[in-house]
Amino acid sequence: MSASSYFTNAESKDSLSHYLGSISKYPLLSEEKERTLANKVVTENCSQSLNELILPHLRYVAYIAKNFVGYGMSTLDIIQAGNVGLIKAIKKFNPARGIRLVSFAIHWIKSEINEYIIKNWSMVKVATTKEQRKLFFNLRKHKNDSGWVSEEQAKDIAKNLKVRVRDVFVMDGRLSNKDKQLESHNYDEEFHCPYTEDNYFREHRDDFADNHEEENWSNHLSSELKIAIQKLDERSKDIIFHRWLTNEKATLSELADKHQLSAERIRQIEVATLAKLKNLMGHIPMANAA
């Protein structure tokens, strides 16, 4: 059966059980066989070799995906997002590096799953600030159980995540409402993912969610900064760009010669422009904290 046969949508627990059972039938690849297939994909763009690489690794995707169940989405949809990441990883994989494909593919699988969650879970749209996104991704791992957060827990979580206690209660309410929709399928009863290096399959969601949250926030700030910079005059743009936004920063003297002003005047413009940018970005919590 081709790998594409496994990239179909299905919602029922029976379908999930059938899927997990089906992918478990494909034997794991030896390191030599894996390298041979990967080389054919790289050098010949061989679709058959790509298919033979995908099928034995689908079990790893499913095993990683179970760590992301908890956002009210279909488990199979989460798995399929991971399958897309697996294919991307295979096409980027270089067998000459001497590492196993599963080790290389983990980042791509998690990344694709996380992107799927970000784009499709409605609560992310509510979490518009950095603090809310931090709570969205980290609240569950800081709770002691699956019930409603207690006042004592909320205070501890707020302290650890540096957010307000009120925000902890609000996000907990939103997440708890979504939790009612979760699938209760137990992977461990029917599905086992054999792999000698168990540390690869620890709870990856936490670390990756933190990294993604930081990256997502950084991208948001960059976008806001670009908008703010467009509101500056050309001279101020040039000074800020060459003093702050390029790897090879210009000196005050160099910019003074360029704009036919004194170095002190360039410094004054720089300080005034930075203050203006901070004001333009004042609606962003991080900018206020700066």
mmCIF file with all atom_site columns, N, CA and C in Angstrom, residues 190-236:
data_model
loop_
_atom_site.group_PDB
_atom_site.id
_atom_site.type_symbol
_atom_site.label_atom_id
_atom_site.label_alt_id
_atom_site.label_comp_id
_atom_site.label_asym_id
_atom_site.label_entity_id
_atom_site.label_seq_id
_atom_site.pdbx_PDB_ins_code
_atom_site.Cartn_x
_atom_site.Cartn_y
_atom_site.Cartn_z
_atom_site.occupancy
_atom_site.B_iso_or_equiv
_atom_site.pdbx_formal_charge
_atom_site.auth_seq_id
_atom_site.auth_comp_id
_atom_site.auth_asym_id
_atom_site.auth_atom_id
_atom_site.pdbx_PDB_model_num
ATOM 1   N N  . GLU A 1 190 ? -3.426 -0.222 22.422 1.00 0.00 ? 190 GLU A N  1
ATOM 2   C CA . GLU A 1 190 ? -3.390 -0.883 21.115 1.00 0.00 ? 190 GLU A CA 1
ATOM 3   C C  . GLU A 1 190 ? -2.144 -0.579 20.290 1.00 0.00 ? 190 GLU A C  1
ATOM 4   N N  . PHE A 1 191 ? -1.376 0.373  20.745 1.00 0.00 ? 191 PHE A N  1
ATOM 5   C CA . PHE A 1 191 ? -0.299 0.842  19.877 1.00 0.00 ? 191 PHE A CA 1
ATOM 6   C C  . PHE A 1 191 ? 0.981  1.042  20.669 1.00 0.00 ? 191 PHE A C  1
ATOM 7   N N  . HIS A 1 192 ? 2.041  0.464  20.182 1.00 0.00 ? 192 HIS A N  1
ATOM 8   C CA . HIS A 1 192 ? 3.346  0.649  20.829 1.00 0.00 ? 192 HIS A CA 1
ATOM 9   C C  . HIS A 1 192 ? 4.347  1.060  19.770 1.00 0.00 ? 192 HIS A C  1
ATOM 10  N N  . CYS A 1 193 ? 5.170  2.022  20.136 1.00 0.00 ? 193 CYS A N  1
ATOM 11  C CA . CYS A 1 193 ? 6.181  2.512  19.188 1.00 0.00 ? 193 CYS A CA 1
ATOM 12  C C  . CYS A 1 193 ? 7.558  2.107  19.678 1.00 0.00 ? 193 CYS A C  1
ATOM 13  N N  . PRO A 1 194 ? 8.121  1.020  19.143 1.00 0.00 ? 194 PRO A N  1
ATOM 14  C CA . PRO A 1 194 ? 9.426  0.559  19.616 1.00 0.00 ? 194 PRO A CA 1
ATOM 15  C C  . PRO A 1 194 ? 10.543 1.463  19.135 1.00 0.00 ? 194 PRO A C  1
ATOM 16  N N  . TYR A 1 195 ? 11.388 1.886  20.064 1.00 0.00 ? 195 TYR A N  1
ATOM 17  C CA . TYR A 1 195 ? 12.567 2.667  19.672 1.00 0.00 ? 195 TYR A CA 1
ATOM 18  C C  . TYR A 1 195 ? 13.540 2.608  20.825 1.00 0.00 ? 195 TYR A C  1
ATOM 19  N N  . THR A 1 196 ? 14.768 2.290  20.554 1.00 0.00 ? 196 THR A N  1
ATOM 20  C CA . THR A 1 196 ? 15.726 2.057  21.621 1.00 0.00 ? 196 THR A CA 1
ATOM 21  C C  . THR A 1 196 ? 16.072 3.325  22.389 1.00 0.00 ? 196 THR A C  1
ATOM 22  N N  . GLU A 1 197 ? 16.029 4.481  21.717 1.00 0.00 ? 197 GLU A N  1
ATOM 23  C CA . GLU A 1 197 ? 16.395 5.725  22.378 1.00 0.00 ? 197 GLU A CA 1
ATOM 24  C C  . GLU A 1 197 ? 15.116 6.426  22.843 1.00 0.00 ? 197 GLU A C  1
ATOM 25  N N  . ASP A 1 198 ? 14.606 6.012  24.017 1.00 0.00 ? 198 ASP A N  1
ATOM 26  C CA . ASP A 1 198 ? 13.317 6.501  24.497 1.00 0.00 ? 198 ASP A CA 1
ATOM 27  C C  . ASP A 1 198 ? 13.302 8.001  24.742 1.00 0.00 ? 198 ASP A C  1
ATOM 28  N N  . ASN A 1 199 ? 14.466 8.598  24.954 1.00 0.00 ? 199 ASN A N  1
ATOM 29  C CA . ASN A 1 199 ? 14.486 10.036 25.243 1.00 0.00 ? 199 ASN A CA 1
ATOM 30  C C  . ASN A 1 199 ? 13.991 10.852 24.063 1.00 0.00 ? 199 ASN A C  1
ATOM 31  N N  . TYR A 1 200 ? 13.942 10.279 22.865 1.00 0.00 ? 200 TYR A N  1
ATOM 32  C CA . TYR A 1 200 ? 13.430 11.014 21.706 1.00 0.00 ? 200 TYR A CA 1
ATOM 33  C C  . TYR A 1 200 ? 11.936 11.253 21.823 1.00 0.00 ? 200 TYR A C  1
ATOM 34  N N  . PHE A 1 201 ? 11.254 10.415 22.604 1.00 0.00 ? 201 PHE A N  1
ATOM 35  C CA . PHE A 1 201 ? 9.806  10.492 22.649 1.00 0.00 ? 201 PHE A CA 1
ATOM 36  C C  . PHE A 1 201 ? 9.288  10.879 24.030 1.00 0.00 ? 201 PHE A C  1
ATOM 37  N N  . ARG A 1 202 ? 10.032 11.739 24.706 1.00 0.00 ? 202 ARG A N  1
ATOM 38  C CA . ARG A 1 202 ? 9.523  12.334 25.927 1.00 0.00 ? 202 ARG A CA 1
ATOM 39  C C  . ARG A 1 202 ? 8.475  13.373 25.554 1.00 0.00 ? 202 ARG A C  1
ATOM 40  N N  . GLU A 1 203 ? 7.951  14.065 26.535 1.00 0.00 ? 203 GLU A N  1
ATOM 41  C CA . GLU A 1 203 ? 6.930  15.087 26.284 1.00 0.00 ? 203 GLU A CA 1
ATOM 42  C C  . GLU A 1 203 ? 7.572  16.248 25.533 1.00 0.00 ? 203 GLU A C  1
ATOM 43  N N  . HIS A 1 204 ? 7.487  16.195 24.198 1.00 0.00 ? 204 HIS A N  1
ATOM 44  C CA . HIS A 1 204 ? 8.136  17.214 23.371 1.00 0.00 ? 204 HIS A CA 1
ATOM 45  C C  . HIS A 1 204 ? 7.310  18.486 23.261 1.00 0.00 ? 204 HIS A C  1
ATOM 46  N N  . ARG A 1 205 ? 6.013  18.391 23.500 1.00 0.00 ? 205 ARG A N  1
ATOM 47  C CA . ARG A 1 205 ? 5.144  19.528 23.236 1.00 0.00 ? 205 ARG A CA 1
ATOM 48  C C  . ARG A 1 205 ? 5.568  20.741 24.042 1.00 0.00 ? 205 ARG A C  1
ATOM 49  N N  . ASP A 1 206 ? 5.987  20.512 25.313 1.00 0.00 ? 206 ASP A N  1
ATOM 50  C CA . ASP A 1 206 ? 6.290  21.630 26.192 1.00 0.00 ? 206 ASP A CA 1
ATOM 51  C C  . ASP A 1 206 ? 7.432  22.477 25.648 1.00 0.00 ? 206 ASP A C  1
ATOM 52  N N  . ASP A 1 207 ? 8.573  21.826 25.363 1.00 0.00 ? 207 ASP A N  1
ATOM 53  C CA . ASP A 1 207 ? 9.728  22.570 24.880 1.00 0.00 ? 207 ASP A CA 1
ATOM 54  C C  . ASP A 1 207 ? 9.426  23.240 23.554 1.00 0.00 ? 207 ASP A C  1
ATOM 55  N N  . PHE A 1 208 ? 8.797  22.503 22.652 1.00 0.00 ? 208 PHE A N  1
ATOM 56  C CA . PHE A 1 208 ? 8.555  23.080 21.340 1.00 0.00 ? 208 PHE A CA 1
ATOM 57  C C  . PHE A 1 208 ? 7.549  24.211 21.401 1.00 0.00 ? 208 PHE A C  1
ATOM 58  N N  . ALA A 1 209 ? 6.527  24.055 22.258 1.00 0.00 ? 209 ALA A N  1
ATOM 59  C CA . ALA A 1 209 ? 5.524  25.111 22.387 1.00 0.00 ? 209 ALA A CA 1
ATOM 60  C C  . ALA A 1 209 ? 6.165  26.394 22.881 1.00 0.00 ? 209 ALA A C  1
ATOM 61  N N  . ASP A 1 210 ? 7.074  26.257 23.843 1.00 0.00 ? 210 ASP A N  1
ATOM 62  C CA . ASP A 1 210 ? 7.771  27.444 24.338 1.00 0.00 ? 210 ASP A CA 1
ATOM 63  C C  . ASP A 1 210 ? 8.548  28.113 23.215 1.00 0.00 ? 210 ASP A C  1
ATOM 64  N N  . ASN A 1 211 ? 9.282  27.300 22.447 1.00 0.00 ? 211 ASN A N  1
ATOM 65  C CA . ASN A 1 211 ? 10.079 27.859 21.352 1.00 0.00 ? 211 ASN A CA 1
ATOM 66  C C  . ASN A 1 211 ? 9.199  28.512 20.305 1.00 0.00 ? 211 ASN A C  1
ATOM 67  N N  . HIS A 1 212 ? 8.077  27.843 20.007 1.00 0.00 ? 212 HIS A N  1
ATOM 68  C CA . HIS A 1 212 ? 7.192  28.393 18.988 1.00 0.00 ? 212 HIS A CA 1
ATOM 69  C C  . HIS A 1 212 ? 6.561  29.695 19.458 1.00 0.00 ? 212 HIS A C  1
ATOM 70  N N  . GLU A 1 213 ? 6.186  29.722 20.725 1.00 0.00 ? 213 GLU A N  1
ATOM 71  C CA . GLU A 1 213 ? 5.567  30.927 21.273 1.00 0.00 ? 213 GLU A CA 1
ATOM 72  C C  . GLU A 1 213 ? 6.530  32.105 21.176 1.00 0.00 ? 213 GLU A C  1
ATOM 73  N N  . GLU A 1 214 ? 7.811  31.855 21.487 1.00 0.00 ? 214 GLU A N  1
ATOM 74  C CA . GLU A 1 214 ? 8.802  32.921 21.399 1.00 0.00 ? 214 GLU A CA 1
ATOM 75  C C  . GLU A 1 214 ? 9.011  33.358 19.946 1.00 0.00 ? 214 GLU A C  1
ATOM 76  N N  . GLU A 1 215 ? 9.059  32.369 19.043 1.00 0.00 ? 215 GLU A N  1
ATOM 77  C CA . GLU A 1 215 ? 9.251  32.688 17.630 1.00 0.00 ? 215 GLU A CA 1
ATOM 78  C C  . GLU A 1 215 ? 8.055  33.453 17.071 1.00 0.00 ? 215 GLU A C  1
ATOM 79  N N  . ASN A 1 216 ? 6.856  33.010 17.460 1.00 0.00 ? 216 ASN A N  1
ATOM 80  C CA . ASN A 1 216 ? 5.645  33.653 16.981 1.00 0.00 ? 216 ASN A CA 1
ATOM 81  C C  . ASN A 1 216 ? 5.574  35.099 17.468 1.00 0.00 ? 216 ASN A C  1
ATOM 82  N N  . TRP A 1 217 ? 5.931  35.300 18.736 1.00 0.00 ? 217 TRP A N  1
ATOM 83  C CA . TRP A 1 217 ? 5.916  36.649 19.294 1.00 0.00 ? 217 TRP A CA 1
ATOM 84  C C  . TRP A 1 217 ? 6.972  37.530 18.625 1.00 0.00 ? 217 TRP A C  1
ATOM 85  N N  . SER A 1 218 ? 8.139  36.953 18.365 1.00 0.00 ? 218 SER A N  1
ATOM 86  C CA . SER A 1 218 ? 9.204  37.696 17.702 1.00 0.00 ? 218 SER A CA 1
ATOM 87  C C  . SER A 1 218 ? 8.773  38.145 16.309 1.00 0.00 ? 218 SER A C  1
ATOM 88  N N  . ASN A 1 219 ? 8.097  37.254 15.582 1.00 0.00 ? 219 ASN A N  1
ATOM 89  C CA . ASN A 1 219 ? 7.606  37.607 14.249 1.00 0.00 ? 219 ASN A CA 1
ATOM 90  C C  . ASN A 1 219 ? 6.566  38.720 14.329 1.00 0.00 ? 219 ASN A C  1
ATOM 91  N N  . HIS A 1 220 ? 5.726  38.645 15.359 1.00 0.00 ? 220 HIS A N  1
ATOM 92  C CA . HIS A 1 220 ? 4.702  39.681 15.544 1.00 0.00 ? 220 HIS A CA 1
ATOM 93  C C  . HIS A 1 220 ? 5.365  41.031 15.805 1.00 0.00 ? 220 HIS A C  1
ATOM 94  N N  . LEU A 1 221 ? 6.382  41.039 16.657 1.00 0.00 ? 221 LEU A N  1
ATOM 95  C CA . LEU A 1 221 ? 7.089  42.293 16.957 1.00 0.00 ? 221 LEU A CA 1
ATOM 96  C C  . LEU A 1 221 ? 7.769  42.852 15.708 1.00 0.00 ? 221 LEU A C  1
ATOM 97  N N  . SER A 1 222 ? 8.376  41.965 14.921 1.00 0.00 ? 222 SER A N  1
ATOM 98  C CA . SER A 1 222 ? 9.048  42.417 13.696 1.00 0.00 ? 222 SER A CA 1
ATOM 99  C C  . SER A 1 222 ? 8.055  43.068 12.745 1.00 0.00 ? 222 SER A C  1
ATOM 100 N N  . SER A 1 223 ? 6.876  42.470 12.630 1.00 0.00 ? 223 SER A N  1
ATOM 101 C CA . SER A 1 223 ? 5.846  43.024 11.759 1.00 0.00 ? 223 SER A CA 1
ATOM 102 C C  . SER A 1 223 ? 5.395  44.392 12.254 1.00 0.00 ? 223 SER A C  1
ATOM 103 N N  . GLU A 1 224 ? 5.182  44.519 13.564 1.00 0.00 ? 224 GLU A N  1
ATOM 104 C CA . GLU A 1 224 ? 4.765  45.800 14.133 1.00 0.00 ? 224 GLU A CA 1
ATOM 105 C C  . GLU A 1 224 ? 5.857  46.851 13.970 1.00 0.00 ? 224 GLU A C  1
ATOM 106 N N  . LEU A 1 225 ? 7.104  46.429 14.123 1.00 0.00 ? 225 LEU A N  1
ATOM 107 C CA . LEU A 1 225 ? 8.225  47.365 13.977 1.00 0.00 ? 225 LEU A CA 1
ATOM 108 C C  . LEU A 1 225 ? 8.302  47.901 12.557 1.00 0.00 ? 225 LEU A C  1
ATOM 109 N N  . LYS A 1 226 ? 8.094  47.025 11.573 1.00 0.00 ? 226 LYS A N  1
ATOM 110 C CA . LYS A 1 226 ? 8.130  47.463 10.173 1.00 0.00 ? 226 LYS A CA 1
ATOM 111 C C  . LYS A 1 226 ? 7.056  48.507 9.902  1.00 0.00 ? 226 LYS A C  1
ATOM 112 N N  . ILE A 1 227 ? 5.873  48.284 10.470 1.00 0.00 ? 227 ILE A N  1
ATOM 113 C CA . ILE A 1 227 ? 4.775  49.241 10.286 1.00 0.00 ? 227 ILE A CA 1
ATOM 114 C C  . ILE A 1 227 ? 5.136  50.578 10.910 1.00 0.00 ? 227 ILE A C  1
ATOM 115 N N  . ALA A 1 228 ? 5.719  50.524 12.107 1.00 0.00 ? 228 ALA A N  1
ATOM 116 C CA . ALA A 1 228 ? 6.093  51.758 12.805 1.00 0.00 ? 228 ALA A CA 1
ATOM 117 C C  . ALA A 1 228 ? 7.175  52.511 12.040 1.00 0.00 ? 228 ALA A C  1
ATOM 118 N N  . ILE A 1 229 ? 8.151  51.788 11.511 1.00 0.00 ? 229 ILE A N  1
ATOM 119 C CA . ILE A 1 229 ? 9.261  52.430 10.795 1.00 0.00 ? 229 ILE A CA 1
ATOM 120 C C  . ILE A 1 229 ? 8.772  53.147 9.542  1.00 0.00 ? 229 ILE A C  1
ATOM 121 N N  . GLN A 1 230 ? 7.743  52.602 8.918  1.00 0.00 ? 230 GLN A N  1
ATOM 122 C CA . GLN A 1 230 ? 7.210  53.235 7.714  1.00 0.00 ? 230 GLN A CA 1
ATOM 123 C C  . GLN A 1 230 ? 6.631  54.619 7.991  1.00 0.00 ? 230 GLN A C  1
ATOM 124 N N  . LYS A 1 231 ? 6.362  54.924 9.245  1.00 0.00 ? 231 LYS A N  1
ATOM 125 C CA . LYS A 1 231 ? 5.802  56.223 9.610  1.00 0.00 ? 231 LYS A CA 1
ATOM 126 C C  . LYS A 1 231 ? 6.882  57.274 9.873  1.00 0.00 ? 231 LYS A C  1
ATOM 127 N N  . LEU A 1 232 ? 8.144  56.870 9.761  1.00 0.00 ? 232 LEU A N  1
ATOM 128 C CA . LEU A 1 232 ? 9.256  57.797 9.985  1.00 0.00 ? 232 LEU A CA 1
ATOM 129 C C  . LEU A 1 232 ? 9.630  58.526 8.702  1.00 0.00 ? 232 LEU A C  1
ATOM 130 N N  . ASP A 1 233 ? 10.303 59.650 8.847  1.00 0.00 ? 233 ASP A N  1
ATOM 131 C CA . ASP A 1 233 ? 10.838 60.336 7.666  1.00 0.00 ? 233 ASP A CA 1
ATOM 132 C C  . ASP A 1 233 ? 12.048 59.559 7.163  1.00 0.00 ? 233 ASP A C  1
ATOM 133 N N  . GLU A 1 234 ? 12.457 59.828 5.931  1.00 0.00 ? 234 GLU A N  1
ATOM 134 C CA . GLU A 1 234 ? 13.505 59.037 5.276  1.00 0.00 ? 234 GLU A CA 1
ATOM 135 C C  . GLU A 1 234 ? 14.834 59.115 6.021  1.00 0.00 ? 234 GLU A C  1
ATOM 136 N N  . ARG A 1 235 ? 15.180 60.279 6.531  1.00 0.00 ? 235 ARG A N  1
ATOM 137 C CA . ARG A 1 235 ? 16.455 60.406 7.240  1.00 0.00 ? 235 ARG A CA 1
ATOM 138 C C  . ARG A 1 235 ? 16.449 59.576 8.519  1.00 0.00 ? 235 ARG A C  1
ATOM 139 N N  . SER A 1 236 ? 15.352 59.639 9.264  1.00 0.00 ? 236 SER A N  1
ATOM 140 C CA . SER A 1 236 ? 15.256 58.860 10.505 1.00 0.00 ? 236 SER A CA 1
ATOM 141 C C  . SER A 1 236 ? 15.287 57.367 10.216 1.00 0.00 ? 236 SER A C  1
#
